[in-house]
Short mmCIF file of C-alpha atoms and ligand atoms in Angstrom, two decimals:
data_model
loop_
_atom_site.label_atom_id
_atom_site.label_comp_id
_atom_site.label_asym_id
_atom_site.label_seq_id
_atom_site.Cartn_x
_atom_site.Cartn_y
_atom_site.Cartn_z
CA UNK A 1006 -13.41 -11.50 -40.40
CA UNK A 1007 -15.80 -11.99 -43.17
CA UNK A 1008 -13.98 -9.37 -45.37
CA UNK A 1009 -15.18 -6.34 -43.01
CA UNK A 1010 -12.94 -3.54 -42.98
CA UNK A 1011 -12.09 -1.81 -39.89
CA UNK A 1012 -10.52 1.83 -39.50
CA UNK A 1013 -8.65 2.91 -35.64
CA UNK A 1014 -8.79 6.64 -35.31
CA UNK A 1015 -6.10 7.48 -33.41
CA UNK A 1016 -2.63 4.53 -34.08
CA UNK A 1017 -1.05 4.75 -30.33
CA UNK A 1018 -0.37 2.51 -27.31
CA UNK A 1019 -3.66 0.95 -27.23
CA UNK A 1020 -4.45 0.68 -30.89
CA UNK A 1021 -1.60 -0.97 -32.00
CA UNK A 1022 -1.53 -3.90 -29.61
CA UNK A 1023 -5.17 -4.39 -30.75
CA UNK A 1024 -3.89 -4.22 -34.65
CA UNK A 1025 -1.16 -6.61 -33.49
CA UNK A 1026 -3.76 -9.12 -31.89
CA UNK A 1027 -5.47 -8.92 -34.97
CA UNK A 1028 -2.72 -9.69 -37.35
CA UNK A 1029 -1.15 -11.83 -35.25
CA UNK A 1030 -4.48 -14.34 -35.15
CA UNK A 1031 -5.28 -13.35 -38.70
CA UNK A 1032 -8.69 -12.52 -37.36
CA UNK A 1033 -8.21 -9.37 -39.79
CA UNK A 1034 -5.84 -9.20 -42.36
CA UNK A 1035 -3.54 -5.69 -43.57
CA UNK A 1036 -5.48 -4.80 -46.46
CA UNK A 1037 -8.44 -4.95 -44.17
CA UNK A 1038 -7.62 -2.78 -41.64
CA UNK A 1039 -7.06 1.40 -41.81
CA UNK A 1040 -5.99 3.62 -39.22
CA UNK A 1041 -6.38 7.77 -39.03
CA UNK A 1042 -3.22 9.19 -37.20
CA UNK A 1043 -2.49 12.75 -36.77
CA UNK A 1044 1.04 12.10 -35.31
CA UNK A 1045 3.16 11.91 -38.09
CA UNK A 1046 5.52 9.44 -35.96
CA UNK A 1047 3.06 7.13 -34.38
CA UNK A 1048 1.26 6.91 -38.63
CA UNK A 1049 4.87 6.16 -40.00
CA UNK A 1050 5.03 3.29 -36.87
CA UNK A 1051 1.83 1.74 -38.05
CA UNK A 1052 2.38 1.68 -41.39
CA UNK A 1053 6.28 0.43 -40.70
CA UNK A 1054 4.93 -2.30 -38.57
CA UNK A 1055 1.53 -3.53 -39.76
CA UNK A 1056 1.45 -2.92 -43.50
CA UNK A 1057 -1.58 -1.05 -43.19
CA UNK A 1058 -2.75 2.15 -45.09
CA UNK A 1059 -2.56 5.46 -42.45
CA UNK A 1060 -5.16 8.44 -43.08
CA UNK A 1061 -4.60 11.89 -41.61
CA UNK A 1062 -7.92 12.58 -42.95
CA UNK A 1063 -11.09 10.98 -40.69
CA UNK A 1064 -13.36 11.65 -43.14
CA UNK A 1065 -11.35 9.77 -45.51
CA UNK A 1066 -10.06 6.55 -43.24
CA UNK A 1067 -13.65 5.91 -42.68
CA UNK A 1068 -15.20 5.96 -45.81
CA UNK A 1069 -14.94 1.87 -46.61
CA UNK A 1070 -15.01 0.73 -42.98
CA UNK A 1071 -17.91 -1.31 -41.70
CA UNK A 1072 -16.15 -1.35 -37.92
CA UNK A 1073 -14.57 2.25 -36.70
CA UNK A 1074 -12.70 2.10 -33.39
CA UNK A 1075 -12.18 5.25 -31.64
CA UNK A 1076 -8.66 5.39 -29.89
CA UNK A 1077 -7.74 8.48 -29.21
CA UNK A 1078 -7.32 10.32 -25.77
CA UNK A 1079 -10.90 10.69 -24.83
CA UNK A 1080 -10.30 14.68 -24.76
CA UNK A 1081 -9.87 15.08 -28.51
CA UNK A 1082 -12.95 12.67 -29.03
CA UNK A 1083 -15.63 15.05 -29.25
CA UNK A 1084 -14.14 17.30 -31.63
CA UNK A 1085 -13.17 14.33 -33.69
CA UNK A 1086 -16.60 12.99 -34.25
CA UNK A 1087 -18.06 16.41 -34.71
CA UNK A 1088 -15.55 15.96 -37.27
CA UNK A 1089 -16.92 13.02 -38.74
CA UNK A 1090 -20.87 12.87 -38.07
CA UNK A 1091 -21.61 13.64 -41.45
CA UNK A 1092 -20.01 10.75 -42.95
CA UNK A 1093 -20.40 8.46 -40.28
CA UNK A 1094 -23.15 5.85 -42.15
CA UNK A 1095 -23.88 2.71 -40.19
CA UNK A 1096 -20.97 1.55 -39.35
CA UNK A 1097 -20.58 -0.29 -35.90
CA UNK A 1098 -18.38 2.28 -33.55
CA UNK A 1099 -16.42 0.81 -30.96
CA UNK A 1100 -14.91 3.08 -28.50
CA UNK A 1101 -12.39 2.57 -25.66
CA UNK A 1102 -11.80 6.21 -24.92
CA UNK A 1103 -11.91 6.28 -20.84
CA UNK A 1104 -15.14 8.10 -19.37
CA UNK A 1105 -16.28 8.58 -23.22
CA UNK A 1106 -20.38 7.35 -22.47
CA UNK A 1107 -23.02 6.48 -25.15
CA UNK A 1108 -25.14 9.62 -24.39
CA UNK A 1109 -22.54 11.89 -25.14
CA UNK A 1110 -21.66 9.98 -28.76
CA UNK A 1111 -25.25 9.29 -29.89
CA UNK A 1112 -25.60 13.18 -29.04
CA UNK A 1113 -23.41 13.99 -31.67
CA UNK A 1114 -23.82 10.77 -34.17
CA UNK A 1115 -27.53 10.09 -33.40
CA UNK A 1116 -29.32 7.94 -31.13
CA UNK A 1117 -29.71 5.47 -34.38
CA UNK A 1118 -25.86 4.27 -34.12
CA UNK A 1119 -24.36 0.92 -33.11
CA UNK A 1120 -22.49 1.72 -30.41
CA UNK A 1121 -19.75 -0.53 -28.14
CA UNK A 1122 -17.84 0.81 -25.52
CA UNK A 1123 -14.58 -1.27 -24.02
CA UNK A 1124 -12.48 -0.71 -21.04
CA UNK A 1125 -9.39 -2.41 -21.79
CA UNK A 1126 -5.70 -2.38 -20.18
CA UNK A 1127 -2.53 -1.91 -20.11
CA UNK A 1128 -0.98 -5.77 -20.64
CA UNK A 1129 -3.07 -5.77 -23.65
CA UNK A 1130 0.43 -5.16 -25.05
CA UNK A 1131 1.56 -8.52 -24.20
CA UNK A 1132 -2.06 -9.95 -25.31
CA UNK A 1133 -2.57 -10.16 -21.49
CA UNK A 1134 -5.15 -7.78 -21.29
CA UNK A 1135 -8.37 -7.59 -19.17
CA UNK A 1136 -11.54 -5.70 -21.24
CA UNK A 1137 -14.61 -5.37 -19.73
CA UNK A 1138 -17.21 -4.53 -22.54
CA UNK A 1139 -20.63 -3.07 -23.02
CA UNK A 1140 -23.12 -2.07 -25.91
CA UNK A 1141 -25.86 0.20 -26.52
CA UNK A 1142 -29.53 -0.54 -27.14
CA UNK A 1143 -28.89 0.16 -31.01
CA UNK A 1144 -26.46 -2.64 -30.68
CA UNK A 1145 -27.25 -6.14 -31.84
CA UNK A 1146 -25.98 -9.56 -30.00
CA UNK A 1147 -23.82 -10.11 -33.16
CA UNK A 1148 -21.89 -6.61 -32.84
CA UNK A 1149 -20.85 -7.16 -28.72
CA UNK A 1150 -19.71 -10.93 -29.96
CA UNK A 1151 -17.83 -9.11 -32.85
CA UNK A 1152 -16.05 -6.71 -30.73
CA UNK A 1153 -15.41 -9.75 -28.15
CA UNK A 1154 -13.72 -11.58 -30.18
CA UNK A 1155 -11.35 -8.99 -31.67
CA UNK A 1156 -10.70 -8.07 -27.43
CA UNK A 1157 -10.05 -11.75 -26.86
CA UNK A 1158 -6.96 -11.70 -29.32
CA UNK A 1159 -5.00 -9.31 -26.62
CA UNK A 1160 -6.43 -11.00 -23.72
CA UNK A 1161 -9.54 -11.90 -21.31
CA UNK A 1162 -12.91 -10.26 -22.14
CA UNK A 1163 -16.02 -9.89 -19.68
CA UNK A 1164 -19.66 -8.39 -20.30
CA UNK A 1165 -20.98 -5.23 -18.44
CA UNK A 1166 -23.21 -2.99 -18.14
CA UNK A 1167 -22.40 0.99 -18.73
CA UNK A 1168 -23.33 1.89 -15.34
CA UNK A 1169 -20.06 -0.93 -14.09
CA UNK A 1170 -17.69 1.04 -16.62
CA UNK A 1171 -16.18 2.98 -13.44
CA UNK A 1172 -16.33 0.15 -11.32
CA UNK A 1173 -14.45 -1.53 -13.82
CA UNK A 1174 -12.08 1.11 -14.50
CA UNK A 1175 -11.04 1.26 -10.58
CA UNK A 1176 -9.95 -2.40 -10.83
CA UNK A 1177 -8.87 -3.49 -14.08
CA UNK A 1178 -8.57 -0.09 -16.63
CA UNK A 1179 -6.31 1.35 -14.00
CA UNK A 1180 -5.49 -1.52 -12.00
CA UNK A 1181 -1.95 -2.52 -13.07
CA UNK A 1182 -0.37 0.64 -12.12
CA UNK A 1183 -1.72 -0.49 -8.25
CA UNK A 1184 -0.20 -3.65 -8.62
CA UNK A 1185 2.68 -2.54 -10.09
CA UNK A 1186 3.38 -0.28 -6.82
CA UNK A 1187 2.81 -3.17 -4.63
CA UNK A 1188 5.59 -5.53 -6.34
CA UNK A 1189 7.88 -2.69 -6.26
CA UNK A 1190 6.87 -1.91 -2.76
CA UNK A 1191 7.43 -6.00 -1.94
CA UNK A 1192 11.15 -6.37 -4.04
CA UNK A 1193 11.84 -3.23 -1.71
CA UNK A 1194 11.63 -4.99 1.56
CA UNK A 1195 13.47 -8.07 0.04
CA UNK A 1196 16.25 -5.73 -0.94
CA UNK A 1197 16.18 -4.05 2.64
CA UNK A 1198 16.80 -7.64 3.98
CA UNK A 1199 19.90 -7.59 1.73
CA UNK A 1200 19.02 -9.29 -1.56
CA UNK A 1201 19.88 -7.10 -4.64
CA UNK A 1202 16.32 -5.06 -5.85
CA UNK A 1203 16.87 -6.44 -9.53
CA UNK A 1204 16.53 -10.05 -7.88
CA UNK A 1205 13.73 -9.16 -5.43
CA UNK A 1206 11.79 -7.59 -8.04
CA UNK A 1207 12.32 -10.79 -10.00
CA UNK A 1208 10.67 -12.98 -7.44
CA UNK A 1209 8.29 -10.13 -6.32
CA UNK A 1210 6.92 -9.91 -9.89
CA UNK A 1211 7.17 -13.50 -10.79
CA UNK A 1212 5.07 -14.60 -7.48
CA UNK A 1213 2.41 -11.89 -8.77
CA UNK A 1214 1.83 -13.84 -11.87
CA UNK A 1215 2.17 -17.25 -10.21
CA UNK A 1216 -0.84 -15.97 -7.66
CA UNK A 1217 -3.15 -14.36 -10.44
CA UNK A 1218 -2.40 -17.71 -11.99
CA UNK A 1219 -3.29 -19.58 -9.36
CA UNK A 1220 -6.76 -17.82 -8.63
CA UNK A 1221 -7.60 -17.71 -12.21
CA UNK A 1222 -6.83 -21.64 -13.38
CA UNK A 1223 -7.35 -23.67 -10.29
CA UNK A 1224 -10.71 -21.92 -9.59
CA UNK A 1225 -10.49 -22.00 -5.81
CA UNK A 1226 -10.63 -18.32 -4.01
CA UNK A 1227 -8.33 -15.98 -2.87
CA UNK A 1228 -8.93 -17.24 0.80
CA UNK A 1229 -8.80 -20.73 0.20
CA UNK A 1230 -5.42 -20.30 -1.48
CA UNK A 1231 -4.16 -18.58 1.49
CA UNK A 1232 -5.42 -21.29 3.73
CA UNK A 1233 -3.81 -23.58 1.33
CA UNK A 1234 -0.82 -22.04 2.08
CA UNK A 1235 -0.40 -20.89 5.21
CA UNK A 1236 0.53 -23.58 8.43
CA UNK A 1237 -0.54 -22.20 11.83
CA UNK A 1238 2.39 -21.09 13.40
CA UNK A 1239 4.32 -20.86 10.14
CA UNK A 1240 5.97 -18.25 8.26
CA UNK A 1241 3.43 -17.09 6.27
CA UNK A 1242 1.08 -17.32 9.24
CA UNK A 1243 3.23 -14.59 10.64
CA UNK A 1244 3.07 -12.21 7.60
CA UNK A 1245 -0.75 -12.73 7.43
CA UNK A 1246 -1.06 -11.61 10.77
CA UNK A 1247 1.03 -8.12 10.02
CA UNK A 1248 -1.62 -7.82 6.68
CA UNK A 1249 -5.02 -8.52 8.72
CA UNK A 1250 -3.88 -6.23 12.01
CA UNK A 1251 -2.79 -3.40 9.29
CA UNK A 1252 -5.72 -1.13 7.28
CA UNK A 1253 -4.29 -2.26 3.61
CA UNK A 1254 -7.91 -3.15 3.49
CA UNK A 1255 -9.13 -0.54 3.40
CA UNK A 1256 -6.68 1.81 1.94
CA UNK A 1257 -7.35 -0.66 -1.49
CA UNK A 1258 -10.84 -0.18 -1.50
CA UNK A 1259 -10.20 3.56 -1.31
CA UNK A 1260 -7.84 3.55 -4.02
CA UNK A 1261 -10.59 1.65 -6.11
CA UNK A 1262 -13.34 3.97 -5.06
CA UNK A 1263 -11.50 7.28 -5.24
CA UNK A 1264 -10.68 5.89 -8.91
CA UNK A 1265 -13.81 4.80 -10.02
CA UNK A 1266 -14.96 8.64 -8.72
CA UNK A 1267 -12.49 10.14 -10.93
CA UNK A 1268 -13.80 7.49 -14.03
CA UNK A 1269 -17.20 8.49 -13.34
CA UNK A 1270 -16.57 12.55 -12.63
CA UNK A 1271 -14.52 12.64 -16.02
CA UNK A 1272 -17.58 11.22 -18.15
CA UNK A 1273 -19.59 13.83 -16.89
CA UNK A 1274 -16.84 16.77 -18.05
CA UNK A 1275 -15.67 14.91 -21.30
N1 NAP B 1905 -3.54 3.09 -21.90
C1 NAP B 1905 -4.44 2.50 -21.09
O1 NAP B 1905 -4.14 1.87 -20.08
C2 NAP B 1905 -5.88 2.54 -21.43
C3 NAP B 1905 -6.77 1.73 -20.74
C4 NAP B 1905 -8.11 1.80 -21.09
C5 NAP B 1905 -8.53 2.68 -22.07
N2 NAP B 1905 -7.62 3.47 -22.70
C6 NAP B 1905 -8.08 4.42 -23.69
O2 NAP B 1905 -7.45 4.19 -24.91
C7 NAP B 1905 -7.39 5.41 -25.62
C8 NAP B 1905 -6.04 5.51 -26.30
O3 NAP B 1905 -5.02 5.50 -25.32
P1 NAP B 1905 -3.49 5.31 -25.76
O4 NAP B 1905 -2.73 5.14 -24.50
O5 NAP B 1905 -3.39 4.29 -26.84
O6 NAP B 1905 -3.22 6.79 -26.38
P2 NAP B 1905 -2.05 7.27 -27.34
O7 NAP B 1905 -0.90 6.31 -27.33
O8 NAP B 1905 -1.80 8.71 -27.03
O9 NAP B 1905 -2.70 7.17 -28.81
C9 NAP B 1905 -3.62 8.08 -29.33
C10 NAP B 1905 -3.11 8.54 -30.71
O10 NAP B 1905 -4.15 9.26 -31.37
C11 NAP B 1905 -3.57 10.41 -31.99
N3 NAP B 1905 -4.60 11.40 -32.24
C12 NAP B 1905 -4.94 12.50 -31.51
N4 NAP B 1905 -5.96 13.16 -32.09
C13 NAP B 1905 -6.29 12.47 -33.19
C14 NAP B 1905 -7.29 12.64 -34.20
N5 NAP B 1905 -8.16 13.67 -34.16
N6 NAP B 1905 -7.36 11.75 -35.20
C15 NAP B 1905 -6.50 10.70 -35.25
N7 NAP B 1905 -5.53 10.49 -34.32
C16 NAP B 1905 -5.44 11.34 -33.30
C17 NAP B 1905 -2.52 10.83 -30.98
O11 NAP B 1905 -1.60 11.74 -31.55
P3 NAP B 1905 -0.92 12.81 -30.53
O12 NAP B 1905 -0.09 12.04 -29.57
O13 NAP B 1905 -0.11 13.71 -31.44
O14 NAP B 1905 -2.04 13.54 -29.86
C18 NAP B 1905 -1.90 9.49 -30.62
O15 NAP B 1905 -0.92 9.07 -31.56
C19 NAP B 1905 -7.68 6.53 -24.63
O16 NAP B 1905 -8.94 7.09 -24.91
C20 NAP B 1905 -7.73 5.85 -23.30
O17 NAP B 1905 -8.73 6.39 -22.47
C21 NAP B 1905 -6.30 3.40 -22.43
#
């Protein structure tokens, strides 16, 4: 990209399916990307698997970037750019630390810095992510296209606004871990009805994907899918009727809520 360097603080989960993404699509290549890592293990895994040069020093790991990414745990962030304010130039920061808002890193950087902040997820590890992302006023058109492009290398990227970050957190930051109790909750009742659970869960977690599939590439919605579906009188007529008499509803869009409550209650503490 243009010969811009770009330094991860903090080389974990998250970080190093981004790194891969980049390698992988040469949007980046090794000698142009850094990483700070504290954990001696997770530095000796990037530099084993990427090729790239590992700082334990911040100070240090940022001093050539043009692009730092902040992936740590959002509770060490604050300490970590107290850490760094004083050599932070103007380099474009990109943070996905959860709950992590612009006010509380322009109050230690300065209100003058480029600032994007990215919800990604989980699947990002198979470059099947989902990243919502969203910049400060500091921030130019160029930087949010920037930091789209290096999300779109693990996956699908939207636009937001900061005030959607919990909202988006609810459903997509912390959404696979819902969906991930439903297809387990769905290969359980196949394997009550006597199929073996390493089967069900098969064709429990395969029929996931085929349905996000479906939604996502033909275009149609959720309800005209089910109508496609579904014959009147059939057997998925039946099941249908068990889901729309039942208050899963409801109980989702509490789990979202209660989530995005959490999202937004954290930013305030962090
Ligand atoms: N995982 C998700 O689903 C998800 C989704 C959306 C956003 N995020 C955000 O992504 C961020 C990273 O999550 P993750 O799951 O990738 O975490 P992770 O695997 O724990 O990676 C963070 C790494 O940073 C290291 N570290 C801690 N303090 C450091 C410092 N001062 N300087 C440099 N490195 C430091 C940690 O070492 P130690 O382990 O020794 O502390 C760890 O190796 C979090 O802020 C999270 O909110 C994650």
């Amino acid at each position: 990209m243009d010969n811009k360097n770009i330094t991860f603080i903090g080389a974990g989960k998250m970080a190093s399916a981004i790194i891969k993404g980049l390698l992988s699509s040469k949007t980046f290549d090794d000698k142009h990307i850094f990483a700070v890592e504290v954990n001696e293990e997770a530095a000796k895994r990037a530099k084993e698997n990427f090729n790239i040069k590992v700082f334990s020093d911040a100070k240090e790991g940022i001093k050539d970037a043009d692009i730092i990414l902040i992936a740590t745990k959002p509770f060490v962030v604050q300490e970590l750019l107290e850490g760094i304010k004083d050599s932070v130039k103007d380099q474009l920061i990109i943070s996905i630390a959860a709950g992590i808002t612009f006010n509380k890193i322009e109050n230690i950087l300065g209100v003058n810095k480029r600032i994007v902040r990215v919800m990604p997820n989980t699947p990002a590890l198979l470059e099947c992510g989902m990243s919502a992302v969203c910049k400060n006023d500091k921030a130019a058109e160029e930087d949010i296209k920037l930091v789209e492009n290096i999300f779109s290398k693990i996956g699908k990227v939207i636009r937001c606004k900061e005030s959607d970050i919990d909202a988006v957190t609810g459903v997509s930051g912390s959404g696979p871990a819902f969906y991930y109790y439903i297809i387990d909750k769905i290969a359980k009742a196949g394997e009550e009805l006597g199929l073996d659970y390493k089967t069900a869960l098969m064709l429990s977690s395969q029929t996931a994907l085929g349905a996000a599939k479906m939604i996502i590439e033909t275009g149609n919605t959720p309800q005209e899918l089910i109508d496609a579906v579904t014959t009147p009188g059939g057997t998925t007529a039946e099941g249908n009727k068990v889901l729309k008499e039942s208050n899963i509803g409801e109980i989702l869009s509490e789990t979202v809520r209660k989530t995005a409550e959490k999202s937004a209650q954290m930013g305030k503490e962090n």
